[in-house]
Amino acid sequence: MSAPYPDEPDLIGAAGFIFQGPVRAKRSKVKKPPDGPLAAAKKARQAKALRRLIGASIAGVTRKQPEVMVKVSGAAKGAKHLREHLAYITRNGKLTAEVSDASNDGQATLLEGSADVRQLAAEWYARGGSGRRSNTRETVNMVLSMPAGTDRQSLAIAAAAFARAEFGGKFDYILVHHEDTDHPHAHLTVRARNDRGQRLDPRKEDLQRWRERFAAQLRQAGVQAAATPRRARGVVQKATRQAVRHLDKRRGANTSRWRIQQAVRTLQAQRTGKAPDEPWRKAIAERQRKIRAAWGTVAVALEQQGDVGLAIQVRSFIAAMPPVATQQDQMIERIKSNPQLLAKTERALQAEQDQGRAPRRK
């Protein structure tokens, strides 16, 4: 999301950063408005801009509308990987897919059956040309999803409309809807290079734009959905990367044991007043303080414009923001509530320490 109201950057001043996406637009110099009719007209435009912002962002956040997710889940590289990926998202052809051919003005057709899936993979790879490297991305793989309870049919309609609007006639794509999880979602796979030689290389600002457009399609389908930046929701910590989650899953008990031991070490240091300096924790707390202050500025602006009801919602939203809690903080609270786990881990740490102190045998 760019600046919330580019024509009126002085409406809430620096507080506008909470409504900006990952890449900020350049800030224009603001001239002091003249007195008289021009000033009144400018104030009226500001009020109108604020109402637009209320409808698009503030109301969605304060009312805690469900947030859409548009995630780039990976890329297919090479003919075999491409074939395997298309087989995976279509369940080896058992699920009906919507396929769009950019060379045919983006006209969509339905595809079903393992033979057709393999043929599509072969066609896409062949159209990529020869001489490319083995690690060249053939596709950009995405997942479009909403929280559990979202109407699946409405999500399917919105996902199809989003894919056609964003990629139809520009890039080939295949869209498949999955019904096997609580969270309704669709897999959208787009050819990374079209026949005109253009490559699809999404950046953070592209992902935010895609979220906003997907949310708009969901609302048109009758589903309440928002696509606000993380900081606008008071989220100051980055989510765990998918690669890290998979690594933790493979390591299993070893990773869990290590995290527990680290948390116990921190807890022991806190007890003795020797907790290490953690600048990253201070940085997270400062970011949330700035977000709270920015929302407070928004509440004041709303009150000045006479929107007292929404200002009250904003202040309630600020009050409901949870305190900063890292994953380690959550682990420490878990350990505190489980004395047996704490005692067992402390014994294990003490045994490791004693073993390290023991003299080596000659």
PDB file of N, CA and C in Angstrom, residues 241-300:
ATOM      1  N   ARG A 241      10.028 -18.033   8.915  1.00  0.00           N
ATOM      2  CA  ARG A 241      10.126 -18.407   7.511  1.00  0.00           C
ATOM      3  C   ARG A 241       9.736 -19.873   7.316  1.00  0.00           C
ATOM      4  N   GLN A 242       9.161 -20.147   6.143  1.00  0.00           N
ATOM      5  CA  GLN A 242       8.711 -21.503   5.845  1.00  0.00           C
ATOM      6  C   GLN A 242       9.870 -22.488   5.895  1.00  0.00           C
ATOM      7  N   ALA A 243      11.046 -22.059   5.410  1.00  0.00           N
ATOM      8  CA  ALA A 243      12.208 -22.958   5.422  1.00  0.00           C
ATOM      9  C   ALA A 243      12.598 -23.316   6.850  1.00  0.00           C
ATOM     10  N   VAL A 244      12.489 -22.334   7.761  1.00  0.00           N
ATOM     11  CA  VAL A 244      12.830 -22.602   9.165  1.00  0.00           C
ATOM     12  C   VAL A 244      11.827 -23.570   9.777  1.00  0.00           C
ATOM     13  N   ARG A 245      10.545 -23.382   9.457  1.00  0.00           N
ATOM     14  CA  ARG A 245       9.524 -24.303   9.995  1.00  0.00           C
ATOM     15  C   ARG A 245       9.775 -25.722   9.518  1.00  0.00           C
ATOM     16  N   HIS A 246      10.108 -25.876   8.236  1.00  0.00           N
ATOM     17  CA  HIS A 246      10.386 -27.220   7.712  1.00  0.00           C
ATOM     18  C   HIS A 246      11.626 -27.811   8.375  1.00  0.00           C
ATOM     19  N   LEU A 247      12.645 -26.959   8.624  1.00  0.00           N
ATOM     20  CA  LEU A 247      13.857 -27.444   9.265  1.00  0.00           C
ATOM     21  C   LEU A 247      13.561 -27.909  10.682  1.00  0.00           C
ATOM     22  N   ASP A 248      12.760 -27.125  11.417  1.00  0.00           N
ATOM     23  CA  ASP A 248      12.375 -27.526  12.771  1.00  0.00           C
ATOM     24  C   ASP A 248      11.608 -28.842  12.755  1.00  0.00           C
ATOM     25  N   LYS A 249      10.763 -28.990  11.739  1.00  0.00           N
ATOM     26  CA  LYS A 249       9.955 -30.210  11.661  1.00  0.00           C
ATOM     27  C   LYS A 249      10.842 -31.428  11.425  1.00  0.00           C
ATOM     28  N   ARG A 250      11.876 -31.261  10.588  1.00  0.00           N
ATOM     29  CA  ARG A 250      12.776 -32.386  10.310  1.00  0.00           C
ATOM     30  C   ARG A 250      13.615 -32.711  11.534  1.00  0.00           C
ATOM     31  N   ARG A 251      14.053 -31.683  12.243  1.00  0.00           N
ATOM     32  CA  ARG A 251      14.876 -31.916  13.432  1.00  0.00           C
ATOM     33  C   ARG A 251      14.065 -32.474  14.589  1.00  0.00           C
ATOM     34  N   GLY A 252      12.786 -32.140  14.614  1.00  0.00           N
ATOM     35  CA  GLY A 252      11.880 -32.710  15.593  1.00  0.00           C
ATOM     36  C   GLY A 252      12.265 -32.409  17.020  1.00  0.00           C
ATOM     37  N   ALA A 253      12.429 -33.481  17.820  1.00  0.00           N
ATOM     38  CA  ALA A 253      12.661 -33.352  19.260  1.00  0.00           C
ATOM     39  C   ALA A 253      13.946 -32.603  19.570  1.00  0.00           C
ATOM     40  N   ASN A 254      14.961 -32.723  18.710  1.00  0.00           N
ATOM     41  CA  ASN A 254      16.227 -32.048  18.978  1.00  0.00           C
ATOM     42  C   ASN A 254      16.064 -30.535  18.994  1.00  0.00           C
ATOM     43  N   THR A 255      15.278 -30.009  18.041  1.00  0.00           N
ATOM     44  CA  THR A 255      15.042 -28.572  18.002  1.00  0.00           C
ATOM     45  C   THR A 255      14.246 -28.128  19.214  1.00  0.00           C
ATOM     46  N   SER A 256      13.197 -28.861  19.559  1.00  0.00           N
ATOM     47  CA  SER A 256      12.373 -28.503  20.720  1.00  0.00           C
ATOM     48  C   SER A 256      13.219 -28.512  21.987  1.00  0.00           C
ATOM     49  N   ARG A 257      14.081 -29.517  22.142  1.00  0.00           N
ATOM     50  CA  ARG A 257      14.926 -29.603  23.331  1.00  0.00           C
ATOM     51  C   ARG A 257      15.871 -28.407  23.403  1.00  0.00           C
ATOM     52  N   TRP A 258      16.454 -28.035  22.259  1.00  0.00           N
ATOM     53  CA  TRP A 258      17.376 -26.898  22.233  1.00  0.00           C
ATOM     54  C   TRP A 258      16.655 -25.607  22.604  1.00  0.00           C
ATOM     55  N   ARG A 259      15.450 -25.400  22.069  1.00  0.00           N
ATOM     56  CA  ARG A 259      14.691 -24.178  22.379  1.00  0.00           C
ATOM     57  C   ARG A 259      14.341 -24.127  23.865  1.00  0.00           C
ATOM     58  N   ILE A 260      13.970 -25.272  24.429  1.00  0.00           N
ATOM     59  CA  ILE A 260      13.628 -25.313  25.861  1.00  0.00           C
ATOM     60  C   ILE A 260      14.852 -24.982  26.705  1.00  0.00           C
ATOM     61  N   GLN A 261      15.991 -25.563  26.337  1.00  0.00           N
ATOM     62  CA  GLN A 261      17.211 -25.313  27.104  1.00  0.00           C
ATOM     63  C   GLN A 261      17.613 -23.841  27.021  1.00  0.00           C
ATOM     64  N   GLN A 262      17.491 -23.229  25.847  1.00  0.00           N
ATOM     65  CA  GLN A 262      17.825 -21.812  25.706  1.00  0.00           C
ATOM     66  C   GLN A 262      16.912 -20.956  26.562  1.00  0.00           C
ATOM     67  N   ALA A 263      15.628 -21.306  26.593  1.00  0.00           N
ATOM     68  CA  ALA A 263      14.679 -20.545  27.403  1.00  0.00           C
ATOM     69  C   ALA A 263      14.992 -20.681  28.891  1.00  0.00           C
ATOM     70  N   VAL A 264      15.358 -21.877  29.320  1.00  0.00           N
ATOM     71  CA  VAL A 264      15.697 -22.088  30.730  1.00  0.00           C
ATOM     72  C   VAL A 264      16.960 -21.312  31.099  1.00  0.00           C
ATOM     73  N   ARG A 265      17.944 -21.283  30.205  1.00  0.00           N
ATOM     74  CA  ARG A 265      19.150 -20.500  30.469  1.00  0.00           C
ATOM     75  C   ARG A 265      18.806 -19.015  30.643  1.00  0.00           C
ATOM     76  N   THR A 266      17.931 -18.522  29.789  1.00  0.00           N
ATOM     77  CA  THR A 266      17.511 -17.117  29.904  1.00  0.00           C
ATOM     78  C   THR A 266      16.774 -16.884  31.210  1.00  0.00           C
ATOM     79  N   LEU A 267      15.910 -17.824  31.580  1.00  0.00           N
ATOM     80  CA  LEU A 267      15.150 -17.700  32.826  1.00  0.00           C
ATOM     81  C   LEU A 267      16.091 -17.696  34.031  1.00  0.00           C
ATOM     82  N   GLN A 268      17.101 -18.559  34.006  1.00  0.00           N
ATOM     83  CA  GLN A 268      18.071 -18.598  35.100  1.00  0.00           C
ATOM     84  C   GLN A 268      18.851 -17.284  35.195  1.00  0.00           C
ATOM     85  N   ALA A 269      19.205 -16.720  34.036  1.00  0.00           N
ATOM     86  CA  ALA A 269      19.929 -15.445  34.031  1.00  0.00           C
ATOM     87  C   ALA A 269      19.069 -14.325  34.574  1.00  0.00           C
ATOM     88  N   GLN A 270      17.765 -14.364  34.245  1.00  0.00           N
ATOM     89  CA  GLN A 270      16.857 -13.340  34.760  1.00  0.00           C
ATOM     90  C   GLN A 270      16.748 -13.421  36.282  1.00  0.00           C
ATOM     91  N   ARG A 271      16.754 -14.625  36.822  1.00  0.00           N
ATOM     92  CA  ARG A 271      16.653 -14.803  38.270  1.00  0.00           C
ATOM     93  C   ARG A 271      17.845 -14.195  39.000  1.00  0.00           C
ATOM     94  N   THR A 272      19.009 -14.297  38.392  1.00  0.00           N
ATOM     95  CA  THR A 272      20.225 -13.801  39.046  1.00  0.00           C
ATOM     96  C   THR A 272      20.531 -12.356  38.684  1.00  0.00           C
ATOM     97  N   GLY A 273      19.661 -11.750  37.888  1.00  0.00           N
ATOM     98  CA  GLY A 273      19.889 -10.371  37.479  1.00  0.00           C
ATOM     99  C   GLY A 273      21.003 -10.216  36.482  1.00  0.00           C
ATOM    100  N   LYS A 274      21.361 -11.310  35.788  1.00  0.00           N
ATOM    101  CA  LYS A 274      22.454 -11.263  34.818  1.00  0.00           C
ATOM    102  C   LYS A 274      21.940 -11.533  33.397  1.00  0.00           C
ATOM    103  N   ALA A 275      20.706 -11.109  33.159  1.00  0.00           N
ATOM    104  CA  ALA A 275      20.141 -11.320  31.839  1.00  0.00           C
ATOM    105  C   ALA A 275      20.958 -10.559  30.793  1.00  0.00           C
ATOM    106  N   PRO A 276      21.280 -11.177  29.681  1.00  0.00           N
ATOM    107  CA  PRO A 276      22.117 -10.515  28.666  1.00  0.00           C
ATOM    108  C   PRO A 276      21.395  -9.339  28.020  1.00  0.00           C
ATOM    109  N   ASP A 277      22.178  -8.385  27.554  1.00  0.00           N
ATOM    110  CA  ASP A 277      21.608  -7.246  26.842  1.00  0.00           C
ATOM    111  C   ASP A 277      21.054  -7.738  25.512  1.00  0.00           C
ATOM    112  N   GLU A 278      19.828  -7.403  25.231  1.00  0.00           N
ATOM    113  CA  GLU A 278      19.156  -7.881  24.021  1.00  0.00           C
ATOM    114  C   GLU A 278      18.668  -6.682  23.218  1.00  0.00           C
ATOM    115  N   PRO A 279      19.523  -6.100  22.377  1.00  0.00           N
ATOM    116  CA  PRO A 279      19.119  -4.917  21.610  1.00  0.00           C
ATOM    117  C   PRO A 279      17.948  -5.182  20.673  1.00  0.00           C
ATOM    118  N   TRP A 280      17.841  -6.413  20.174  1.00  0.00           N
ATOM    119  CA  TRP A 280      16.745  -6.737  19.277  1.00  0.00           C
ATOM    120  C   TRP A 280      15.405  -6.642  19.987  1.00  0.00           C
ATOM    121  N   ARG A 281      15.374  -6.995  21.302  1.00  0.00           N
ATOM    122  CA  ARG A 281      14.129  -6.896  22.068  1.00  0.00           C
ATOM    123  C   ARG A 281      13.738  -5.416  22.247  1.00  0.00           C
ATOM    124  N   LYS A 282      14.759  -4.589  22.509  1.00  0.00           N
ATOM    125  CA  LYS A 282      14.497  -3.164  22.658  1.00  0.00           C
ATOM    126  C   LYS A 282      13.982  -2.576  21.347  1.00  0.00           C
ATOM    127  N   ALA A 283      14.532  -3.034  20.234  1.00  0.00           N
ATOM    128  CA  ALA A 283      14.102  -2.533  18.927  1.00  0.00           C
ATOM    129  C   ALA A 283      12.647  -2.903  18.654  1.00  0.00           C
ATOM    130  N   ILE A 284      12.256  -4.136  19.008  1.00  0.00           N
ATOM    131  CA  ILE A 284      10.865  -4.570  18.815  1.00  0.00           C
ATOM    132  C   ILE A 284       9.929  -3.723  19.657  1.00  0.00           C
ATOM    133  N   ALA A 285      10.312  -3.490  20.931  1.00  0.00           N
ATOM    134  CA  ALA A 285       9.481  -2.681  21.817  1.00  0.00           C
ATOM    135  C   ALA A 285       9.341  -1.253  21.296  1.00  0.00           C
ATOM    136  N   GLU A 286      10.432  -0.706  20.741  1.00  0.00           N
ATOM    137  CA  GLU A 286      10.388   0.658  20.214  1.00  0.00           C
ATOM    138  C   GLU A 286       9.485   0.733  18.994  1.00  0.00           C
ATOM    139  N   ARG A 287       9.520  -0.289  18.137  1.00  0.00           N
ATOM    140  CA  ARG A 287       8.643  -0.295  16.966  1.00  0.00           C
ATOM    141  C   ARG A 287       7.177  -0.309  17.388  1.00  0.00           C
ATOM    142  N   GLN A 288       6.870  -1.125  18.396  1.00  0.00           N
ATOM    143  CA  GLN A 288       5.480  -1.160  18.828  1.00  0.00           C
ATOM    144  C   GLN A 288       5.074   0.151  19.493  1.00  0.00           C
ATOM    145  N   ARG A 289       6.000   0.776  20.214  1.00  0.00           N
ATOM    146  CA  ARG A 289       5.680   2.076  20.819  1.00  0.00           C
ATOM    147  C   ARG A 289       5.341   3.095  19.744  1.00  0.00           C
ATOM    148  N   LYS A 290       6.099   3.087  18.646  1.00  0.00           N
ATOM    149  CA  LYS A 290       5.832   4.027  17.557  1.00  0.00           C
ATOM    150  C   LYS A 290       4.486   3.733  16.903  1.00  0.00           C
ATOM    151  N   ILE A 291       4.164   2.444  16.782  1.00  0.00           N
ATOM    152  CA  ILE A 291       2.880   2.078  16.182  1.00  0.00           C
ATOM    153  C   ILE A 291       1.733   2.540  17.057  1.00  0.00           C
ATOM    154  N   ARG A 292       1.843   2.330  18.364  1.00  0.00           N
ATOM    155  CA  ARG A 292       0.798   2.794  19.290  1.00  0.00           C
ATOM    156  C   ARG A 292       0.644   4.311  19.206  1.00  0.00           C
ATOM    157  N   ALA A 293       1.769   5.022  19.174  1.00  0.00           N
ATOM    158  CA  ALA A 293       1.711   6.481  19.086  1.00  0.00           C
ATOM    159  C   ALA A 293       1.065   6.929  17.777  1.00  0.00           C
ATOM    160  N   ALA A 294       1.385   6.236  16.689  1.00  0.00           N
ATOM    161  CA  ALA A 294       0.800   6.600  15.395  1.00  0.00           C
ATOM    162  C   ALA A 294      -0.710   6.390  15.401  1.00  0.00           C
ATOM    163  N   TRP A 295      -1.166   5.265  15.966  1.00  0.00           N
ATOM    164  CA  TRP A 295      -2.605   5.032  16.058  1.00  0.00           C
ATOM    165  C   TRP A 295      -3.262   6.090  16.944  1.00  0.00           C
ATOM    166  N   GLY A 296      -2.555   6.531  17.998  1.00  0.00           N
ATOM    167  CA  GLY A 296      -3.093   7.605  18.825  1.00  0.00           C
ATOM    168  C   GLY A 296      -3.285   8.883  18.031  1.00  0.00           C
ATOM    169  N   THR A 297      -2.347   9.192  17.135  1.00  0.00           N
ATOM    170  CA  THR A 297      -2.471  10.355  16.264  1.00  0.00           C
ATOM    171  C   THR A 297      -3.688  10.221  15.350  1.00  0.00           C
ATOM    172  N   VAL A 298      -3.898   9.001  14.846  1.00  0.00           N
ATOM    173  CA  VAL A 298      -5.064   8.754  13.995  1.00  0.00           C
ATOM    174  C   VAL A 298      -6.353   8.999  14.780  1.00  0.00           C
ATOM    175  N   ALA A 299      -6.402   8.525  16.027  1.00  0.00           N
ATOM    176  CA  ALA A 299      -7.601   8.715  16.852  1.00  0.00           C
ATOM    177  C   ALA A 299      -7.893  10.199  17.056  1.00  0.00           C
ATOM    178  N   VAL A 300      -6.851  10.994  17.314  1.00  0.00           N
ATOM    179  CA  VAL A 300      -7.035  12.443  17.489  1.00  0.00           C
ATOM    180  C   VAL A 300      -7.575  13.065  16.206  1.00  0.00           C
TER     181      VAL A 300
END
